[in-house]
C-alpha positions as protocol buffer text, in pm:
chain_id: "A"
residue {
  index: 1
  type: MET
  ca { x: -101 y: -1252 z: 2739 }
}
residue {
  index: 2
  type: VAL
  ca { x: -419 y: -1059 z: 2684 }
}
residue {
  index: 3
  type: PHE
  ca { x: -226 y: -731 z: 2626 }
}
residue {
  index: 4
  type: GLU
  ca { x: -6 y: -897 z: 2368 }
}
residue {
  index: 5
  type: PHE
  ca { x: -320 y: -1024 z: 2180 }
}
residue {
  index: 6
  type: ILE
  ca { x: -470 y: -665 z: 2188 }
}
residue {
  index: 7
  type: VAL
  ca { x: -153 y: -524 z: 2040 }
}
residue {
  index: 8
  type: PHE
  ca { x: -140 y: -802 z: 1777 }
}
residue {
  index: 9
  type: PHE
  ca { x: -505 y: -761 z: 1680 }
}
residue {
  index: 10
  type: THR
  ca { x: -481 y: -376 z: 1671 }
}
residue {
  index: 11
  type: ALA
  ca { x: -168 y: -387 z: 1459 }
}
residue {
  index: 12
  type: PHE
  ca { x: -327 y: -651 z: 1228 }
}
residue {
  index: 13
  type: LYS
  ca { x: -645 y: -457 z: 1194 }
}
residue {
  index: 14
  type: TYR
  ca { x: -468 y: -123 z: 1143 }
}
residue {
  index: 15
  type: VAL
  ca { x: -230 y: -250 z: 879 }
}
residue {
  index: 16
  type: PHE
  ca { x: -497 y: -463 z: 715 }
}
residue {
  index: 17
  type: VAL
  ca { x: -744 y: -170 z: 677 }
}
residue {
  index: 18
  type: GLU
  ca { x: -477 y: 84 z: 579 }
}
residue {
  index: 19
  type: GLY
  ca { x: -292 y: -161 z: 348 }
}
residue {
  index: 20
  type: GLY
  ca { x: -622 y: -287 z: 197 }
}
residue {
  index: 21
  type: GLU
  ca { x: -714 y: 74 z: 138 }
}
residue {
  index: 22
  type: GLN
  ca { x: -384 y: 130 z: -47 }
}
residue {
  index: 23
  type: ALA
  ca { x: -428 y: -195 z: -241 }
}
residue {
  index: 24
  type: ILE
  ca { x: -769 y: -81 z: -365 }
}
residue {
  index: 25
  type: VAL
  ca { x: -638 y: 260 z: -460 }
}
residue {
  index: 26
  type: GLY
  ca { x: -337 y: 90 z: -623 }
}
residue {
  index: 27
  type: ILE
  ca { x: -560 y: -139 z: -839 }
}
residue {
  index: 28
  type: GLY
  ca { x: -760 y: 169 z: -954 }
}
residue {
  index: 29
  type: THR
  ca { x: -430 y: 346 z: -1029 }
}
residue {
  index: 30
  type: LEU
  ca { x: -280 y: 37 z: -1204 }
}
residue {
  index: 31
  type: VAL
  ca { x: -553 y: 71 z: -1464 }
}
residue {
  index: 32
  type: ARG
  ca { x: -454 y: 439 z: -1523 }
}
residue {
  index: 33
  type: ILE
  ca { x: -72 y: 446 z: -1506 }
}
residue {
  index: 34
  type: GLY
  ca { x: 28 y: 100 z: -1564 }
}
residue {
  index: 35
  type: TYR
  ca { x: 187 y: -184 z: -1371 }
}
residue {
  index: 36
  type: ARG
  ca { x: 547 y: -57 z: -1368 }
}
residue {
  index: 37
  type: GLU
  ca { x: 470 y: 293 z: -1239 }
}
residue {
  index: 38
  type: THR
  ca { x: 216 y: 158 z: -979 }
}
residue {
  index: 39
  type: LEU
  ca { x: 477 y: -96 z: -851 }
}
residue {
  index: 40
  type: LYS
  ca { x: 748 y: 167 z: -838 }
}
residue {
  index: 41
  type: ILE
  ca { x: 530 y: 406 z: -640 }
}
residue {
  index: 42
  type: THR
  ca { x: 421 y: 127 z: -406 }
}
residue {
  index: 43
  type: LEU
  ca { x: 787 y: 21 z: -342 }
}
residue {
  index: 44
  type: ILE
  ca { x: 879 y: 383 z: -267 }
}
residue {
  index: 45
  type: GLY
  ca { x: 596 y: 412 z: -20 }
}
residue {
  index: 46
  type: LEU
  ca { x: 706 y: 76 z: 142 }
}
residue {
  index: 47
  type: ALA
  ca { x: 1069 y: 194 z: 169 }
}
residue {
  index: 48
  type: VAL
  ca { x: 959 y: 527 z: 319 }
}
residue {
  index: 49
  type: GLY
  ca { x: 733 y: 341 z: 564 }
}
residue {
  index: 50
  type: ILE
  ca { x: 1008 y: 108 z: 677 }
}
residue {
  index: 51
  type: ALA
  ca { x: 1256 y: 392 z: 720 }
}
residue {
  index: 52
  type: LEU
  ca { x: 1011 y: 597 z: 913 }
}
residue {
  index: 53
  type: TYR
  ca { x: 912 y: 305 z: 1130 }
}
residue {
  index: 54
  type: PHE
  ca { x: 1266 y: 284 z: 1264 }
}
residue {
  index: 55
  type: LEU
  ca { x: 1301 y: 662 z: 1291 }
}
residue {
  index: 56
  type: PHE
  ca { x: 975 y: 700 z: 1487 }
}
residue {
  index: 57
  type: LEU
  ca { x: 1055 y: 395 z: 1698 }
}
residue {
  index: 58
  type: ASN
  ca { x: 1388 y: 542 z: 1802 }
}
residue {
  index: 59
  type: ALA
  ca { x: 1282 y: 915 z: 1817 }
}
residue {
  index: 60
  type: VAL
  ca { x: 904 y: 898 z: 1909 }
}
residue {
  index: 61
  type: GLU
  ca { x: 944 y: 1140 z: 2203 }
}
residue {
  index: 62
  type: PHE
  ca { x: 1061 y: 1413 z: 1958 }
}
residue {
  index: 63
  type: PHE
  ca { x: 748 y: 1415 z: 1746 }
}
residue {
  index: 64
  type: PRO
  ca { x: 426 y: 1578 z: 1865 }
}
residue {
  index: 65
  type: ILE
  ca { x: 190 y: 1287 z: 1783 }
}
residue {
  index: 66
  type: ASN
  ca { x: -120 y: 1503 z: 1792 }
}
residue {
  index: 67
  type: LEU
  ca { x: 14 y: 1724 z: 1509 }
}
residue {
  index: 68
  type: VAL
  ca { x: 106 y: 1413 z: 1310 }
}
residue {
  index: 69
  type: GLU
  ca { x: -245 y: 1285 z: 1362 }
}
residue {
  index: 70
  type: ILE
  ca { x: -406 y: 1611 z: 1246 }
}
residue {
  index: 71
  type: ALA
  ca { x: -187 y: 1639 z: 941 }
}
residue {
  index: 72
  type: LEU
  ca { x: -245 y: 1278 z: 837 }
}
residue {
  index: 73
  type: GLY
  ca { x: -618 y: 1316 z: 895 }
}
residue {
  index: 74
  type: VAL
  ca { x: -634 y: 1628 z: 683 }
}
residue {
  index: 75
  type: GLY
  ca { x: -430 y: 1456 z: 403 }
}
residue {
  index: 76
  type: LEU
  ca { x: -648 y: 1149 z: 414 }
}
residue {
  index: 77
  type: LEU
  ca { x: -963 y: 1362 z: 399 }
}
residue {
  index: 78
  type: TYR
  ca { x: -826 y: 1544 z: 98 }
}
residue {
  index: 79
  type: PHE
  ca { x: -763 y: 1216 z: -89 }
}
residue {
  index: 80
  type: SER
  ca { x: -1102 y: 1091 z: 22 }
}
residue {
  index: 81
  type: TYR
  ca { x: -1248 y: 1400 z: -142 }
}
residue {
  index: 82
  type: THR
  ca { x: -1062 y: 1324 z: -466 }
}
residue {
  index: 83
  type: MET
  ca { x: -1183 y: 965 z: -462 }
}
residue {
  index: 84
  type: PHE
  ca { x: -1545 y: 1072 z: -411 }
}
residue {
  index: 85
  type: LYS
  ca { x: -1502 y: 1332 z: -686 }
}
residue {
  index: 86
  type: GLU
  ca { x: -1362 y: 1071 z: -930 }
}
residue {
  index: 87
  type: PHE
  ca { x: -1646 y: 835 z: -838 }
}
residue {
  index: 88
  type: LEU
  ca { x: -1898 y: 1101 z: -937 }
}
residue {
  index: 89
  type: GLU
  ca { x: -1711 y: 1217 z: -1256 }
}
residue {
  index: 90
  type: ARG
  ca { x: -1697 y: 1053 z: -1592 }
}
residue {
  index: 91
  type: GLU
  ca { x: -1383 y: 872 z: -1703 }
}
residue {
  index: 92
  type: GLU
  ca { x: -1076 y: 1084 z: -1773 }
}
residue {
  index: 93
  type: LYS
  ca { x: -732 y: 1007 z: -1914 }
}
residue {
  index: 94
  type: ASN
  ca { x: -504 y: 1240 z: -1715 }
}
residue {
  index: 95
  type: VAL
  ca { x: -224 y: 985 z: -1629 }
}
residue {
  index: 96
  type: THR
  ca { x: 0 y: 1248 z: -1454 }
}
residue {
  index: 97
  type: LYS
  ca { x: -280 y: 1340 z: -1210 }
}
residue {
  index: 98
  type: TYR
  ca { x: -325 y: 971 z: -1105 }
}
residue {
  index: 99
  type: LYS
  ca { x: 46 y: 913 z: -1073 }
}
residue {
  index: 100
  type: ILE
  ca { x: 91 y: 1213 z: -840 }
}
residue {
  index: 101
  type: GLY
  ca { x: -223 y: 1138 z: -654 }
}
residue {
  index: 102
  type: TYR
  ca { x: -124 y: 776 z: -593 }
}
residue {
  index: 103
  type: PHE
  ca { x: 228 y: 882 z: -493 }
}
residue {
  index: 104
  type: TYR
  ca { x: 87 y: 1112 z: -222 }
}
residue {
  index: 105
  type: ILE
  ca { x: -150 y: 845 z: -103 }
}
residue {
  index: 106
  type: ALA
  ca { x: 134 y: 589 z: -80 }
}
residue {
  index: 107
  type: ILE
  ca { x: 355 y: 828 z: 112 }
}
residue {
  index: 108
  type: LEU
  ca { x: 71 y: 937 z: 350 }
}
residue {
  index: 109
  type: GLU
  ca { x: -17 y: 570 z: 415 }
}
residue {
  index: 110
  type: ALA
  ca { x: 350 y: 490 z: 479 }
}
residue {
  index: 111
  type: ILE
  ca { x: 377 y: 772 z: 732 }
}
residue {
  index: 112
  type: GLU
  ca { x: 54 y: 674 z: 898 }
}
residue {
  index: 113
  type: ASN
  ca { x: 134 y: 297 z: 920 }
}
residue {
  index: 114
  type: SER
  ca { x: 491 y: 363 z: 1042 }
}
residue {
  index: 115
  type: VAL
  ca { x: 386 y: 592 z: 1316 }
}
residue {
  index: 116
  type: ALA
  ca { x: 107 y: 358 z: 1433 }
}
residue {
  index: 117
  type: LEU
  ca { x: 324 y: 47 z: 1408 }
}
residue {
  index: 118
  type: ALA
  ca { x: 601 y: 217 z: 1594 }
}
residue {
  index: 119
  type: THR
  ca { x: 354 y: 314 z: 1872 }
}
residue {
  index: 120
  type: PHE
  ca { x: 228 y: -39 z: 1894 }
}
residue {
  index: 121
  type: SER
  ca { x: 585 y: -172 z: 1898 }
}
residue {
  index: 122
  type: LEU
  ca { x: 669 y: 43 z: 2195 }
}
residue {
  index: 123
  type: ILE
  ca { x: 396 y: -141 z: 2387 }
}
residue {
  index: 124
  type: ASP
  ca { x: 491 y: -493 z: 2258 }
}
residue {
  index: 125
  type: MET
  ca { x: 717 y: -527 z: 1955 }
}
residue {
  index: 126
  type: ALA
  ca { x: 669 y: -899 z: 1883 }
}
residue {
  index: 127
  type: SER
  ca { x: 292 y: -884 z: 1881 }
}
residue {
  index: 128
  type: ALA
  ca { x: 284 y: -560 z: 1672 }
}
residue {
  index: 129
  type: ILE
  ca { x: 525 y: -694 z: 1414 }
}
residue {
  index: 130
  type: SER
  ca { x: 358 y: -1028 z: 1386 }
}
residue {
  index: 131
  type: GLY
  ca { x: 15 y: -865 z: 1345 }
}
residue {
  index: 132
  type: ALA
  ca { x: 148 y: -633 z: 1070 }
}
residue {
  index: 133
  type: VAL
  ca { x: 317 y: -918 z: 895 }
}
residue {
  index: 134
  type: LEU
  ca { x: 8 y: -1133 z: 893 }
}
residue {
  index: 135
  type: ALA
  ca { x: -199 y: -839 z: 757 }
}
residue {
  index: 136
  type: ILE
  ca { x: 52 y: -776 z: 476 }
}
residue {
  index: 137
  type: GLY
  ca { x: 54 y: -1144 z: 388 }
}
residue {
  index: 138
  type: LEU
  ca { x: -324 y: -1149 z: 379 }
}
residue {
  index: 139
  type: ILE
  ca { x: -344 y: -847 z: 151 }
}
residue {
  index: 140
  type: VAL
  ca { x: -73 y: -987 z: -82 }
}
residue {
  index: 141
  type: GLY
  ca { x: -264 y: -1318 z: -87 }
}
residue {
  index: 142
  type: LEU
  ca { x: -587 y: -1141 z: -179 }
}
residue {
  index: 143
  type: LEU
  ca { x: -406 y: -950 z: -454 }
}
residue {
  index: 144
  type: TYR
  ca { x: -247 y: -1266 z: -582 }
}
residue {
  index: 145
  type: LEU
  ca { x: -578 y: -1456 z: -594 }
}
residue {
  index: 146
  type: GLY
  ca { x: -719 y: -1165 z: -785 }
}
residue {
  index: 147
  type: ILE
  ca { x: -1004 y: -1100 z: -550 }
}
residue {
  index: 148
  type: ILE
  ca { x: -928 y: -728 z: -518 }
}
residue {
  index: 149
  type: LYS
  ca { x: -887 y: -694 z: -896 }
}
residue {
  index: 150
  type: ARG
  ca { x: -1242 y: -817 z: -956 }
}
residue {
  index: 151
  type: ILE
  ca { x: -1381 y: -505 z: -787 }
}
residue {
  index: 152
  type: PRO
  ca { x: -1504 y: -254 z: -1054 }
}
residue {
  index: 153
  type: LEU
  ca { x: -1300 y: 69 z: -1077 }
}
residue {
  index: 154
  type: LYS
  ca { x: -1594 y: 291 z: -989 }
}
residue {
  index: 155
  type: LEU
  ca { x: -1658 y: 84 z: -675 }
}
residue {
  index: 156
  type: THR
  ca { x: -1287 y: 95 z: -573 }
}
residue {
  index: 157
  type: ARG
  ca { x: -1304 y: 467 z: -586 }
}
residue {
  index: 158
  type: LEU
  ca { x: -1616 y: 472 z: -364 }
}
residue {
  index: 159
  type: VAL
  ca { x: -1470 y: 223 z: -114 }
}
residue {
  index: 160
  type: SER
  ca { x: -1135 y: 409 z: -105 }
}
residue {
  index: 161
  type: GLY
  ca { x: -1310 y: 739 z: -43 }
}
residue {
  index: 162
  type: ILE
  ca { x: -1509 y: 588 z: 245 }
}
residue {
  index: 163
  type: LEU
  ca { x: -1207 y: 417 z: 395 }
}
residue {
  index: 164
  type: LEU
  ca { x: -990 y: 728 z: 371 }
}
residue {
  index: 165
  type: ALA
  ca { x: -1263 y: 946 z: 528 }
}
residue {
  index: 166
  type: VAL
  ca { x: -1323 y: 680 z: 805 }
}
residue {
  index: 167
  type: THR
  ca { x: -962 y: 686 z: 882 }
}
residue {
  index: 168
  type: GLY
  ca { x: -898 y: 1055 z: 848 }
}
residue {
  index: 169
  type: ILE
  ca { x: -1186 y: 1185 z: 1071 }
}
residue {
  index: 170
  type: PRO
  ca { x: -1082 y: 988 z: 1385 }
}
residue {
  index: 171
  type: LEU
  ca { x: -720 y: 1091 z: 1340 }
}
residue {
  index: 172
  type: ILE
  ca { x: -825 y: 1455 z: 1338 }
}
residue {
  index: 173
  type: ILE
  ca { x: -1044 y: 1402 z: 1643 }
}
residue {
  index: 174
  type: TYR
  ca { x: -758 y: 1227 z: 1828 }
}
residue {
  index: 175
  type: GLY
  ca { x: -513 y: 1503 z: 1734 }
}
residue {
  index: 176
  type: LEU
  ca { x: -746 y: 1779 z: 1851 }
}
residue {
  index: 177
  type: ASP
  ca { x: -817 y: 1576 z: 2172 }
}
residue {
  index: 178
  type: ILE
  ca { x: -1189 y: 1594 z: 2117 }
}
residue {
  index: 179
  type: PRO
  ca { x: -1391 y: 1352 z: 2341 }
}
residue {
  index: 180
  type: TYR
  ca { x: -1490 y: 1041 z: 2149 }
}
residue {
  index: 181
  type: PRO
  ca { x: -1665 y: 713 z: 2221 }
}
residue {
  index: 182
  type: GLU
  ca { x: -1433 y: 430 z: 2327 }
}
residue {
  index: 183
  type: ILE
  ca { x: -1543 y: 204 z: 2042 }
}
residue {
  index: 184
  type: MET
  ca { x: -1381 y: 453 z: 1797 }
}
residue {
  index: 185
  type: GLN
  ca { x: -1039 y: 339 z: 1931 }
}
residue {
  index: 186
  type: TRP
  ca { x: -1130 y: -19 z: 1840 }
}
residue {
  index: 187
  type: LEU
  ca { x: -1225 y: 71 z: 1486 }
}
residue {
  index: 188
  type: ILE
  ca { x: -941 y: 317 z: 1417 }
}
residue {
  index: 189
  type: PRO
  ca { x: -681 y: 333 z: 1688 }
}
residue {
  index: 190
  type: PRO
  ca { x: -502 y: 653 z: 1777 }
}
residue {
  index: 191
  type: LEU
  ca { x: -134 y: 691 z: 1697 }
}
residue {
  index: 192
  type: SER
  ca { x: -59 y: 795 z: 2058 }
}
């Protein structure tokens, strides 16, 4: 029973943090590229995430998880850099740049979430799925209530940059098998 709760809580926390991060980035992008484009990119990311979840769940032994962690970590750090850069810059109207950037973030988040959720599902599928569903429901509820929309655009960039960096750095550490404090696993769990 305790183990199922740990898997449930870890899946919930992981999906809530990662999904919340994408929601914050999505709200910032919504202002730039419009509702339709943001929704389209989000749905593509969701479809990729679902497809990859089943792929990783059924073929997890064929993927070197440490290389996936390193690649995801580097990608997340790159997008963290772009968020910090945008936070420090003045406003700009380059719609294509935001569309492409959000597309890559959505795909990276889909890959990261699907690998993590597949890993948790191998431990206990019911707890992992229920934790993820609850986290997604909470994010959708916060979006519906408009709580996330009230955050100023500059602040969303800063928060996104911090969340992307805080997620990317541990993934690189896990992938490189560098010793780390145990509490880091509770904050950002490894994919393996």
